[in-house]
PDB file of C-alpha atoms and ligand atoms in Angstrom:
ATOM      1  CA  MET P 119     143.354  91.295 266.054  1.00 53.00           C
ATOM      2  CA  ARG P 120     144.328  87.643 266.113  1.00 70.00           C
ATOM      3  CA  GLU P 121     147.100  86.635 268.452  1.00 77.00           C
ATOM      4  CA  TYR P 122     148.636  84.099 266.014  1.00 84.00           C
ATOM      5  CA  SER P 123     150.402  84.907 262.776  1.00 90.00           C
ATOM      6  CA  GLY P 124     149.703  81.764 260.700  1.00 97.00           C
ATOM      7  CA  PHE P 125     146.911  81.268 258.169  1.00 98.00           C
ATOM      8  CA  LEU P 126     144.164  78.707 258.692  1.00 98.00           C
ATOM      9  CA  ILE P 127     142.320  77.150 255.747  1.00 98.00           C
ATOM     10  CA  SER P 128     139.517  74.613 256.064  1.00 98.00           C
ATOM     11  CA  ILE P 129     138.206  72.525 253.188  1.00 99.00           C
ATOM     12  CA  GLU P 130     134.585  71.479 253.511  1.00 98.00           C
ATOM     13  CA  GLY P 131     131.985  69.572 251.527  1.00 98.00           C
ATOM     14  CA  ILE P 132     130.097  66.283 251.523  1.00 96.00           C
ATOM     15  CA  ASP P 133     131.933  62.935 251.300  1.00 93.00           C
ATOM     16  CA  GLY P 134     133.152  62.303 247.754  1.00 93.00           C
ATOM     17  CA  SER P 135     133.223  66.002 246.785  1.00 97.00           C
ATOM     18  CA  GLY P 136     136.992  65.847 246.200  1.00 97.00           C
ATOM     19  CA  LYS P 137     138.256  67.517 249.405  1.00 98.00           C
ATOM     20  CA  SER P 138     141.144  65.150 250.135  1.00 97.00           C
ATOM     21  CA  THR P 139     142.348  65.236 246.536  1.00 98.00           C
ATOM     22  CA  LEU P 140     142.238  69.042 246.612  1.00 98.00           C
ATOM     23  CA  ALA P 141     143.899  69.333 250.044  1.00 98.00           C
ATOM     24  CA  GLN P 142     146.833  67.192 248.919  1.00 98.00           C
ATOM     25  CA  SER P 143     147.398  69.029 245.653  1.00 98.00           C
ATOM     26  CA  LEU P 144     147.185  72.430 247.371  1.00 98.00           C
ATOM     27  CA  ALA P 145     149.691  71.427 250.058  1.00 98.00           C
ATOM     28  CA  LYS P 146     152.092  70.101 247.429  1.00 98.00           C
ATOM     29  CA  ALA P 147     151.857  73.239 245.263  1.00 98.00           C
ATOM     30  CA  LEU P 148     152.238  75.623 248.206  1.00 98.00           C
ATOM     31  CA  MET P 149     155.300  73.721 249.435  1.00 97.00           C
ATOM     32  CA  GLU P 150     156.826  73.834 245.962  1.00 97.00           C
ATOM     33  CA  ASP P 151     156.341  77.611 246.101  1.00 96.00           C
ATOM     34  CA  ASN P 152     158.252  77.620 249.423  1.00 96.00           C
ATOM     35  CA  HIS P 153     155.292  78.315 251.680  1.00 97.00           C
ATOM     36  CA  PRO P 154     155.466  76.706 255.142  1.00 97.00           C
ATOM     37  CA  VAL P 155     152.506  74.301 255.024  1.00 98.00           C
ATOM     38  CA  ILE P 156     150.871  71.858 257.413  1.00 98.00           C
ATOM     39  CA  LEU P 157     148.360  69.455 255.867  1.00 98.00           C
ATOM     40  CA  THR P 158     145.973  68.054 258.453  1.00 98.00           C
ATOM     41  CA  LYS P 159     142.455  66.693 258.847  1.00 98.00           C
ATOM     42  CA  GLU P 160     139.494  66.090 261.131  1.00 98.00           C
ATOM     43  CA  PRO P 161     138.839  63.562 262.473  1.00 98.00           C
ATOM     44  CA  GLY P 162     141.939  61.517 263.230  1.00 98.00           C
ATOM     45  CA  GLN P 163     145.088  63.634 263.020  1.00 98.00           C
ATOM     46  CA  THR P 164     146.295  63.178 266.614  1.00 98.00           C
ATOM     47  CA  ARG P 165     146.902  59.907 268.505  1.00 98.00           C
ATOM     48  CA  LEU P 166     143.714  60.424 270.482  1.00 98.00           C
ATOM     49  CA  GLY P 167     141.943  61.469 267.287  1.00 98.00           C
ATOM     50  CA  LYS P 168     142.864  58.187 265.575  1.00 98.00           C
ATOM     51  CA  LYS P 169     141.247  56.227 268.415  1.00 98.00           C
ATOM     52  CA  ILE P 170     138.149  58.431 268.217  1.00 97.00           C
ATOM     53  CA  ARG P 171     137.962  57.983 264.429  1.00 96.00           C
ATOM     54  CA  ASN P 172     138.124  54.206 264.855  1.00 95.00           C
ATOM     55  CA  ILE P 173     135.201  54.294 267.282  1.00 95.00           C
ATOM     56  CA  LEU P 174     133.191  56.485 264.933  1.00 93.00           C
ATOM     57  CA  GLN P 175     133.917  54.253 261.959  1.00 89.00           C
ATOM     58  CA  GLN P 176     133.854  50.783 263.439  1.00 87.00           C
ATOM     59  CA  GLU P 177     131.571  50.972 266.454  1.00 87.00           C
ATOM     60  CA  LYS P 178     128.904  53.351 265.247  1.00 84.00           C
ATOM     61  CA  ASN P 179     126.196  51.101 266.730  1.00 86.00           C
ATOM     62  CA  LEU P 180     127.480  51.976 270.248  1.00 93.00           C
ATOM     63  CA  VAL P 181     127.320  55.746 269.689  1.00 95.00           C
ATOM     64  CA  CYS P 182     124.158  57.844 270.015  1.00 96.00           C
ATOM     65  CA  ASP P 183     123.847  61.101 268.027  1.00 96.00           C
ATOM     66  CA  LYS P 184     124.823  63.393 270.930  1.00 98.00           C
ATOM     67  CA  ALA P 185     127.838  61.228 271.776  1.00 98.00           C
ATOM     68  CA  GLU P 186     128.787  61.273 268.097  1.00 97.00           C
ATOM     69  CA  PHE P 187     129.008  65.069 268.126  1.00 98.00           C
ATOM     70  CA  LEU P 188     130.943  65.078 271.394  1.00 98.00           C
ATOM     71  CA  LEU P 189     133.469  62.603 269.953  1.00 98.00           C
ATOM     72  CA  PHE P 190     134.058  64.874 266.945  1.00 98.00           C
ATOM     73  CA  ALA P 191     134.340  67.797 269.377  1.00 98.00           C
ATOM     74  CA  ALA P 192     136.915  65.909 271.489  1.00 98.00           C
ATOM     75  CA  ASP P 193     138.907  65.150 268.347  1.00 98.00           C
ATOM     76  CA  ARG P 194     138.723  68.854 267.440  1.00 99.00           C
ATOM     77  CA  ALA P 195     139.874  70.070 270.869  1.00 99.00           C
ATOM     78  CA  GLN P 196     142.884  67.744 270.743  1.00 99.00           C
ATOM     79  CA  HIS P 197     143.600  68.763 267.133  1.00 98.00           C
ATOM     80  CA  PHE P 198     143.661  72.453 268.078  1.00 98.00           C
ATOM     81  CA  GLU P 199     145.807  71.837 271.144  1.00 98.00           C
ATOM     82  CA  GLU P 200     148.395  69.652 269.371  1.00 98.00           C
ATOM     83  CA  VAL P 201     148.401  70.778 265.747  1.00 98.00           C
ATOM     84  CA  ILE P 202     146.468  73.941 264.863  1.00 98.00           C
ATOM     85  CA  ILE P 203     147.487  76.357 267.616  1.00 98.00           C
ATOM     86  CA  PRO P 204     151.200  75.374 267.604  1.00 98.00           C
ATOM     87  CA  GLY P 205     151.173  75.619 263.787  1.00 98.00           C
ATOM     88  CA  LEU P 206     149.568  79.072 263.795  1.00 98.00           C
ATOM     89  CA  LYS P 207     152.104  80.247 266.380  1.00 97.00           C
ATOM     90  CA  LYS P 208     154.884  79.108 264.022  1.00 97.00           C
ATOM     91  CA  SER P 209     153.309  81.156 261.187  1.00 97.00           C
ATOM     92  CA  LYS P 210     152.370  78.091 259.136  1.00 98.00           C
ATOM     93  CA  ILE P 211     149.723  77.906 256.463  1.00 98.00           C
ATOM     94  CA  ILE P 212     147.494  75.153 257.778  1.00 98.00           C
ATOM     95  CA  ILE P 213     145.186  73.259 255.428  1.00 98.00           C
ATOM     96  CA  SER P 214     142.630  71.150 257.259  1.00 98.00           C
ATOM     97  CA  ASP P 215     140.517  68.596 255.402  1.00 98.00           C
ATOM     98  CA  ARG P 216     137.291  69.332 257.379  1.00 98.00           C
ATOM     99  CA  MET P 217     136.791  71.324 260.550  1.00 98.00           C
ATOM    100  CA  ALA P 218     133.971  72.764 262.692  1.00 98.00           C
ATOM    101  CA  ASP P 219     131.528  73.371 259.826  1.00 98.00           C
ATOM    102  CA  SER P 220     131.414  69.602 259.219  1.00 98.00           C
ATOM    103  CA  SER P 221     129.898  69.154 262.688  1.00 98.00           C
ATOM    104  CA  LEU P 222     127.332  71.854 261.953  1.00 98.00           C
ATOM    105  CA  ALA P 223     126.384  70.229 258.634  1.00 98.00           C
ATOM    106  CA  TYR P 224     126.514  66.535 259.663  1.00 97.00           C
ATOM    107  CA  GLN P 225     125.484  66.598 263.326  1.00 97.00           C
ATOM    108  CA  GLY P 226     123.472  69.842 263.243  1.00 98.00           C
ATOM    109  CA  TYR P 227     121.608  69.551 259.945  1.00 98.00           C
ATOM    110  CA  GLY P 228     122.131  65.826 259.204  1.00 96.00           C
ATOM    111  CA  ARG P 229     121.366  64.445 262.677  1.00 96.00           C
ATOM    112  CA  GLU P 230     119.229  67.466 263.562  1.00 97.00           C
ATOM    113  CA  LEU P 231     120.989  68.269 266.853  1.00 98.00           C
ATOM    114  CA  ASN P 232     120.915  71.749 268.428  1.00 98.00           C
ATOM    115  CA  ILE P 233     122.835  74.098 266.094  1.00 98.00           C
ATOM    116  CA  GLU P 234     123.516  76.843 268.654  1.00 98.00           C
ATOM    117  CA  LEU P 235     124.931  74.328 271.133  1.00 98.00           C
ATOM    118  CA  ILE P 236     127.194  72.832 268.453  1.00 98.00           C
ATOM    119  CA  LYS P 237     128.461  76.332 267.571  1.00 98.00           C
ATOM    120  CA  LYS P 238     129.230  77.074 271.234  1.00 98.00           C
ATOM    121  CA  ILE P 239     131.062  73.805 271.891  1.00 98.00           C
ATOM    122  CA  ASN P 240     132.973  74.092 268.607  1.00 98.00           C
ATOM    123  CA  SER P 241     134.130  77.571 269.512  1.00 98.00           C
ATOM    124  CA  TRP P 242     135.218  76.421 272.984  1.00 98.00           C
ATOM    125  CA  CYS P 243     137.191  73.494 271.494  1.00 98.00           C
ATOM    126  CA  MET P 244     138.898  75.891 269.071  1.00 98.00           C
ATOM    127  CA  ASN P 245     139.795  78.642 271.586  1.00 97.00           C
ATOM    128  CA  SER P 246     137.501  80.899 269.518  1.00 97.00           C
ATOM    129  CA  ILE P 247     139.827  80.613 266.496  1.00 97.00           C
ATOM    130  CA  THR P 248     138.021  80.542 263.129  1.00 97.00           C
ATOM    131  CA  PRO P 249     139.400  79.678 259.674  1.00 98.00           C
ATOM    132  CA  ASP P 250     140.810  82.615 257.713  1.00 98.00           C
ATOM    133  CA  LEU P 251     139.533  80.982 254.553  1.00 98.00           C
ATOM    134  CA  THR P 252     137.123  78.130 253.860  1.00 98.00           C
ATOM    135  CA  LEU P 253     137.052  76.342 250.528  1.00 98.00           C
ATOM    136  CA  TYR P 254     133.650  74.745 250.056  1.00 98.00           C
ATOM    137  CA  VAL P 255     133.715  72.077 247.360  1.00 98.00           C
ATOM    138  CA  ASP P 256     130.152  71.991 246.121  1.00 98.00           C
ATOM    139  CA  ILE P 257     128.792  68.851 244.477  1.00 97.00           C
ATOM    140  CA  ASP P 258     125.386  67.160 244.238  1.00 94.00           C
ATOM    141  CA  GLU P 259     124.857  64.166 246.509  1.00 90.00           C
ATOM    142  CA  LYS P 260     124.219  61.756 243.612  1.00 90.00           C
ATOM    143  CA  THR P 261     127.605  62.371 241.939  1.00 94.00           C
ATOM    144  CA  ALA P 262     129.338  62.285 245.327  1.00 91.00           C
ATOM    145  CA  LEU P 263     127.858  58.879 246.170  1.00 87.00           C
ATOM    146  CA  GLU P 264     128.783  57.518 242.720  1.00 90.00           C
ATOM    147  CA  ARG P 265     132.386  58.612 243.304  1.00 91.00           C
ATOM    148  CA  ILE P 266     132.457  57.051 246.781  1.00 86.00           C
ATOM    149  CA  PHE P 267     131.277  53.701 245.466  1.00 83.00           C
ATOM    150  CA  ARG P 268     133.764  53.855 242.585  1.00 86.00           C
ATOM    151  CA  ARG P 269     136.623  54.683 245.013  1.00 78.00           C
ATOM    152  CA  LYS P 270     136.318  51.126 246.395  1.00 62.00           C
ATOM    153  CA  GLN P 271     137.591  52.043 249.872  1.00 68.00           C
ATOM    154  CA  LEU P 272     135.845  50.618 252.902  1.00 63.00           C
ATOM    155  CA  LEU P 273     132.738  52.790 253.424  1.00 64.00           C
ATOM    156  CA  THR P 274     132.578  54.898 256.598  1.00 69.00           C
ATOM    157  CA  ALA P 275     129.432  54.814 258.754  1.00 68.00           C
ATOM    158  CA  PHE P 276     128.345  58.077 257.130  1.00 75.00           C
ATOM    159  CA  GLU P 277     128.812  56.805 253.629  1.00 71.00           C
ATOM    160  CA  LYS P 278     126.138  54.187 254.327  1.00 74.00           C
ATOM    161  CA  GLU P 279     123.558  56.840 255.300  1.00 83.00           C
ATOM    162  CA  SER P 280     120.355  57.405 253.319  1.00 84.00           C
ATOM    163  CA  ILE P 281     120.033  59.909 250.493  1.00 85.00           C
ATOM    164  CA  THR P 282     117.730  62.070 252.675  1.00 90.00           C
ATOM    165  CA  PHE P 283     120.540  62.378 255.243  1.00 92.00           C
ATOM    166  CA  TRP P 284     122.874  63.561 252.454  1.00 90.00           C
ATOM    167  CA  LYS P 285     120.305  66.072 251.232  1.00 93.00           C
ATOM    168  CA  ARG P 286     120.074  67.549 254.750  1.00 96.00           C
ATOM    169  CA  VAL P 287     123.877  67.727 255.070  1.00 96.00           C
ATOM    170  CA  LYS P 288     124.236  69.396 251.680  1.00 96.00           C
ATOM    171  CA  ALA P 289     121.444  71.893 252.454  1.00 97.00           C
ATOM    172  CA  GLY P 290     123.179  72.472 255.788  1.00 98.00           C
ATOM    173  CA  PHE P 291     126.457  73.479 254.143  1.00 98.00           C
ATOM    174  CA  GLU P 292     124.559  75.865 251.842  1.00 97.00           C
ATOM    175  CA  GLU P 293     122.838  77.474 254.830  1.00 98.00           C
ATOM    176  CA  ILE P 294     126.012  77.744 256.955  1.00 97.00           C
ATOM    177  CA  PHE P 295     128.051  79.366 254.170  1.00 98.00           C
ATOM    178  CA  LYS P 296     125.326  81.716 252.850  1.00 96.00           C
ATOM    179  CA  GLY P 297     126.648  85.299 252.728  1.00 94.00           C
ATOM    180  CA  LYS P 298     130.019  84.495 254.364  1.00 96.00           C
ATOM    181  CA  ASN P 299     132.820  86.506 252.793  1.00 93.00           C
ATOM    182  CA  ASN P 300     135.659  84.214 253.902  1.00 97.00           C
ATOM    183  CA  VAL P 301     134.078  81.221 252.125  1.00 98.00           C
ATOM    184  CA  ILE P 302     134.928  80.382 248.520  1.00 98.00           C
ATOM    185  CA  LYS P 303     132.431  78.061 246.881  1.00 98.00           C
ATOM    186  CA  ILE P 304     134.025  75.911 244.184  1.00 98.00           C
ATOM    187  CA  ASN P 305     132.104  73.825 241.665  1.00 98.00           C
ATOM    188  CA  GLY P 306     133.283  70.277 242.440  1.00 98.00           C
ATOM    189  CA  LEU P 307     131.945  68.923 239.141  1.00 98.00           C
ATOM    190  CA  GLN P 308     134.831  70.573 237.309  1.00 98.00           C
ATOM    191  CA  SER P 309     138.033  68.633 236.529  1.00 98.00           C
ATOM    192  CA  GLN P 310     140.558  68.166 239.346  1.00 98.00           C
ATOM    193  CA  GLU P 311     142.797  70.702 237.632  1.00 98.00           C
ATOM    194  CA  GLU P 312     140.059  73.345 237.413  1.00 98.00           C
ATOM    195  CA  VAL P 313     139.082  72.829 241.050  1.00 98.00           C
ATOM    196  CA  PHE P 314     142.742  73.129 242.062  1.00 98.00           C
ATOM    197  CA  ASN P 315     143.327  76.307 239.997  1.00 98.00           C
ATOM    198  CA  GLU P 316     140.330  78.086 241.505  1.00 98.00           C
ATOM    199  CA  ALA P 317     141.297  77.080 245.023  1.00 98.00           C
ATOM    200  CA  TYR P 318     144.964  77.956 244.600  1.00 98.00           C
ATOM    201  CA  SER P 319     144.298  81.425 243.243  1.00 98.00           C
ATOM    202  CA  SER P 320     141.854  82.203 246.063  1.00 97.00           C
ATOM    203  CA  ILE P 321     144.479  81.198 248.618  1.00 98.00           C
ATOM    204  CA  ILE P 322     147.198  83.313 247.022  1.00 96.00           C
ATOM    205  CA  LYS P 323     144.772  86.270 246.906  1.00 96.00           C
ATOM    206  CA  ALA P 324     143.857  85.834 250.574  1.00 96.00           C
ATOM    207  CA  LEU P 325     147.386  85.361 251.965  1.00 93.00           C
TER     208      LEU P 325
HETATM  209  P1  LIG V  53     136.501  63.501 249.732  1.00 80.55           P
HETATM  210  O1  LIG V  53     137.805  63.682 250.437  1.00 80.55           O
HETATM  211  O2  LIG V  53     135.728  64.776 249.605  1.00 80.55           O
HETATM  212  O3  LIG V  53     135.666  62.373 250.284  1.00 80.55           O
HETATM  213  P2  LIG V  53     138.119  62.488 247.512  1.00 80.55           P
HETATM  214  O4  LIG V  53     139.147  63.541 247.290  1.00 80.55           O
HETATM  215  O5  LIG V  53     138.523  61.237 248.233  1.00 80.55           O
HETATM  216  O6  LIG V  53     136.814  63.124 248.219  1.00 80.55           O
HETATM  217  O7  LIG V  53     137.505  62.146 246.080  1.00 80.55           O
HETATM  218  C1  LIG V  53     136.517  61.122 245.917  1.00 80.55           C
HETATM  219  C2  LIG V  53     136.813  60.362 244.616  1.00 80.55           C
HETATM  220  O8  LIG V  53     136.573  61.228 243.520  1.00 80.55           O
HETATM  221  C3  LIG V  53     138.263  59.880 244.484  1.00 80.55           C
HETATM  222  O9  LIG V  53     138.272  58.631 243.827  1.00 80.55           O
HETATM  223  C4  LIG V  53     138.937  60.954 243.635  1.00 80.55           C
HETATM  224  O10 LIG V  53     139.997  60.446 242.857  1.00 80.55           O
HETATM  225  C5  LIG V  53     137.772  61.419 242.750  1.00 80.55           C
HETATM  226  N1  LIG V  53     137.835  62.855 242.410  1.00 80.55           N
HETATM  227  C6  LIG V  53     138.341  63.868 243.168  1.00 80.55           C
HETATM  228  N2  LIG V  53     138.205  65.063 242.541  1.00 80.55           N
HETATM  229  C7  LIG V  53     137.558  64.805 241.377  1.00 80.55           C
HETATM  230  C8  LIG V  53     137.134  65.635 240.261  1.00 80.55           C
HETATM  231  N3  LIG V  53     137.288  66.962 240.257  1.00 80.55           N
HETATM  232  N4  LIG V  53     136.508  65.002 239.237  1.00 80.55           N
HETATM  233  C9  LIG V  53     136.307  63.663 239.230  1.00 80.55           C
HETATM  234  N5  LIG V  53     136.701  62.826 240.221  1.00 80.55           N
HETATM  235  C10 LIG V  53     137.323  63.393 241.287  1.00 80.55           C
HETATM  236  P1  LIG V  54     136.920  60.240 257.075  1.00 80.55           P
HETATM  237  O1  LIG V  54     137.104  58.982 256.289  1.00 80.55           O
HETATM  238  O2  LIG V  54     137.809  60.479 258.232  1.00 80.55           O
HETATM  239  O3  LIG V  54     137.116  61.494 256.169  1.00 80.55           O
HETATM  240  P2  LIG V  54     136.576  61.881 254.738  1.00 80.55           P
HETATM  241  O4  LIG V  54     135.433  60.985 254.343  1.00 80.55           O
HETATM  242  O5  LIG V  54     136.192  63.311 254.938  1.00 80.55           O
HETATM  243  O6  LIG V  54     137.762  61.727 253.838  1.00 80.55           O
HETATM  244  O7  LIG V  54     135.400  60.307 257.487  1.00 80.55           O
HETATM  245  C1  LIG V  54     134.955  61.225 258.368  1.00 80.55           C
HETATM  246  C2  LIG V  54     133.445  61.230 258.348  1.00 80.55           C
HETATM  247  O8  LIG V  54     132.985  61.964 259.488  1.00 80.55           O
HETATM  248  C3  LIG V  54     132.880  61.909 257.128  1.00 80.55           C
HETATM  249  O9  LIG V  54     131.766  61.145 256.670  1.00 80.55           O
HETATM  250  C4  LIG V  54     132.374  63.254 257.654  1.00 80.55           C
HETATM  251  C5  LIG V  54     132.076  62.979 259.099  1.00 80.55           C
HETATM  252  N1  LIG V  54     132.246  64.115 260.027  1.00 80.55           N
HETATM  253  C6  LIG V  54     131.181  64.503 260.830  1.00 80.55           C
HETATM  254  O10 LIG V  54     130.089  63.908 260.746  1.00 80.55           O
HETATM  255  N2  LIG V  54     131.320  65.524 261.713  1.00 80.55           N
HETATM  256  C7  LIG V  54     132.502  66.177 261.864  1.00 80.55           C
HETATM  257  O11 LIG V  54     132.614  67.105 262.690  1.00 80.55           O
HETATM  258  C8  LIG V  54     133.603  65.777 261.039  1.00 80.55           C
HETATM  259  C9  LIG V  54     134.928  66.482 261.173  1.00 80.55           C
HETATM  260  C10 LIG V  54     133.435  64.745 260.124  1.00 80.55           C
END
């Protein structure tokens, strides 16, 4: 039995898969249907998190791989303390654009750090809370990179990584989510509307 009454949803996938677009449309639709929603993200939702995100984006050359994971973990601990746990206690539906599985895929599989250690530290940062539902937006790395370059936003440190890094991250997500019954895999190559419809109906079913 969980001690909080809210509902926690994470949205995962590689950069450019359409997570942020999906998270925003889901939050809007759920609010219009009078559900109490919090839309949040990792990294960078809290004041500390914003400082951490700036370091990760702008001063990547100062940060070794282990420190990189620990910075994401610090962001996560603060996020749970300030946003997730209070939200769950208030019975909110929380939609988080990325969460712990991003560290497993990017730092564990992408950077090839120790997976078991990442799992342990993640769980400690999250007070052993896990998402009730994960929406995995699945897309090939080539299409994702094309979308990122078309988006014309400043590229993050990760978006400048090599294609082999992306292949490891994508394979990582596949491995992490294999056989998990609280994970809904959605084909991210579909139109925004199709992606939204699939995601929305799985949330309504799970609530
Ligand atoms: P992420 O948050 O996963 O990095 P975004 O939601 O920012 O991805 O989407 C990346 C780009 O692709 C944006 O320009 C967005 O408008 C576009 N996009 C999002 N979903 C789709 C879709 N289903 N089909 C085509 N383009 C999409
Ligand atoms: P950001 O621009 O904040 O978000 P997004 O690209 O998802 O819209 O970039 C965050 C980057 O950090 C993104 O490339 C994924 C990566 N990341 C990790 O490597 N590990 C993590 O634990 C998290 C949460 C994100």
